[in-house]
Amino acid sequence: MVTVSAVGSTEQQWRTPAPVFGGSLLGDANALMTCTAAAEKLLAELPAKPDRSPDEQQLAAELFRDQRRVRGAFLRLHAERVYEVLTGELREQRSLSELVFAAADAFPGLTPTEAQMAAERECAQADKEGREIDQGIFFREILRSPVAGPHLLQAMLRPSQRARSLLGEFGRTGLVELGTVHLERIDGTAHLTLCNGRFLNAEDNQLVEDVETAVDLALLDDRVRVGVLRGGRMTHPRYQGRRVFCAGINLVDLHQGRISYVDFLLRRELGYIHKLIRGVRVDDGWPRPLVEKPWVAAVDTFAIGGGMQLLFAADHVVAAADSYLSLPAAQEGIVPGMANLRLTSLAGARLSRQVILSGRKLWAHEPEARLVCDEVVDPKLMDATVRAAAERLATPAVVANRHMINLAEEPEDRFRAYAAEFAFEQALRLYSDDVIDKVDRFSAATSGDRRTGSGS
């Protein structure tokens, strides 16, 4: 183990010239492997992160920082070719987790291994090494590539295996329970109800998995013409019996290290939220491979963080007059998904800055909220209004026209360019000191009530 007295000499040992890339993929990959292996050997000699002295913490930070510079340099040259190798020359379509772990196997040192990430999952967020940042470096460069990026985005529009396995049951019964989501087909409308009631429908890894499955089923079922997104009735005592749309990310789970960068933060943006807009990919589909359907979002009580983000993907938003919308990015410290892109398109840059940078809460009855909400109604009229909105959208011409609107509003290259930077910035934010401090304080403040998982 490296002792405090040995830190200085160890740092000098590490400060060898970084590899200079520019040769063949194989030669540069070998140089990358040699460089990162040397750094990992030194890291393995340090105590666990919570037990490190200030000097040891500084050394570890510099080891990771130097490795990340090397990985970024390698990927700026070879990202496209790396992706082609990992996908069998673009013949295979991999999920995000499959892709990033395949990269660790095929190009040692490029991304964290499954064993390294399993070790990270055992730690609270503050005690992790931050290896998800290395995954963020990888996905930024893959998404930037004009060849690899579009191929990955198309792969992410494919239905999940779980949805395929449940499609027959949903087709027969029109009903499926997915843990945190209730999906029911009624007269051609798929009602997707968030049921993570103990946590005010706060988002966690399981909710992302369940919502994507439900979205896939609604899009794949031929009898569904339109989908409705709505929050279920709460069991939390503060909102007992009331519907709540969504309370955003589960900050307690984030504090405890249970929010996954790949399977939550990146997957939700490139997966089910992207599918709400673009549709689900069916390779043998005709006249086009994407099956699209219109979506209505119904906001009862509040839509916070990721809940508000969902509204930007809906074709029609109905809000109760006593509800509110917010994107507490300034309070939580992370990037609010695609909100910086989509809210700016909907409401303009000035209001977006007020909501995202300054934490302005939009009450549904305010005039500015109409830039996000299509109808604001008495809470007692929500059911009837949502039903009428779904009926209006359940026509074939709506599908064709929403397709053209989405194409004009958010071209794929624009979305891909944003997603590439988001992939990197969000990974950095997860491990920033201010985020760690905020979620630690929030978790301590709510430790007496395990039913509260968000900043609401």
PDB file of N, CA, C and O in Angstrom, residues 72 74 134 203 222 291 308 354 411:
ATOM      1  N   GLY A  72      -9.549  10.376 -23.599  1.00  0.00           N
ATOM      2  CA  GLY A  72     -10.169  11.326 -24.513  1.00  0.00           C
ATOM      3  C   GLY A  72      -9.371  11.500 -25.781  1.00  0.00           C
ATOM      4  O   GLY A  72      -9.942  11.558 -26.888  1.00  0.00           O
ATOM      5  N   PHE A  74      -7.344   9.312 -27.162  1.00  0.00           N
ATOM      6  CA  PHE A  74      -7.485   8.085 -27.960  1.00  0.00           C
ATOM      7  C   PHE A  74      -8.818   8.072 -28.703  1.00  0.00           C
ATOM      8  O   PHE A  74      -8.878   7.767 -29.904  1.00  0.00           O
ATOM      9  N   ASP A 134     -15.601   8.093 -16.902  1.00  0.00           N
ATOM     10  CA  ASP A 134     -14.935   7.463 -18.038  1.00  0.00           C
ATOM     11  C   ASP A 134     -15.947   6.934 -19.053  1.00  0.00           C
ATOM     12  O   ASP A 134     -15.693   6.955 -20.256  1.00  0.00           O
ATOM     13  N   GLU A 203     -38.074   9.371  -9.746  1.00  0.00           N
ATOM     14  CA  GLU A 203     -37.461   8.472 -10.715  1.00  0.00           C
ATOM     15  C   GLU A 203     -36.247   7.752 -10.121  1.00  0.00           C
ATOM     16  O   GLU A 203     -35.403   8.362  -9.476  1.00  0.00           O
ATOM     17  N   ASP A 222     -50.989  -2.919 -31.810  1.00  0.00           N
ATOM     18  CA  ASP A 222     -51.731  -2.356 -32.941  1.00  0.00           C
ATOM     19  C   ASP A 222     -53.060  -1.729 -32.526  1.00  0.00           C
ATOM     20  O   ASP A 222     -53.602  -0.886 -33.252  1.00  0.00           O
ATOM     21  N   VAL A 291     -42.478   3.096 -35.518  1.00  0.00           N
ATOM     22  CA  VAL A 291     -43.899   3.145 -35.176  1.00  0.00           C
ATOM     23  C   VAL A 291     -44.092   4.291 -34.188  1.00  0.00           C
ATOM     24  O   VAL A 291     -43.594   4.250 -33.068  1.00  0.00           O
ATOM     25  N   MET A 308     -41.179  17.298 -15.377  1.00  0.00           N
ATOM     26  CA  MET A 308     -41.384  18.401 -16.314  1.00  0.00           C
ATOM     27  C   MET A 308     -40.740  18.080 -17.654  1.00  0.00           C
ATOM     28  O   MET A 308     -41.277  18.437 -18.710  1.00  0.00           O
ATOM     29  N   GLN A 354     -34.621  31.420 -16.479  1.00  0.00           N
ATOM     30  CA  GLN A 354     -35.289  31.647 -15.197  1.00  0.00           C
ATOM     31  C   GLN A 354     -35.651  30.325 -14.519  1.00  0.00           C
ATOM     32  O   GLN A 354     -35.486  30.165 -13.307  1.00  0.00           O
ATOM     33  N   PRO A 411     -34.317  18.145 -35.325  1.00  0.00           N
ATOM     34  CA  PRO A 411     -33.645  17.229 -36.260  1.00  0.00           C
ATOM     35  C   PRO A 411     -32.685  16.315 -35.506  1.00  0.00           C
ATOM     36  O   PRO A 411     -32.116  16.700 -34.470  1.00  0.00           O
TER      37      PRO A 411
END
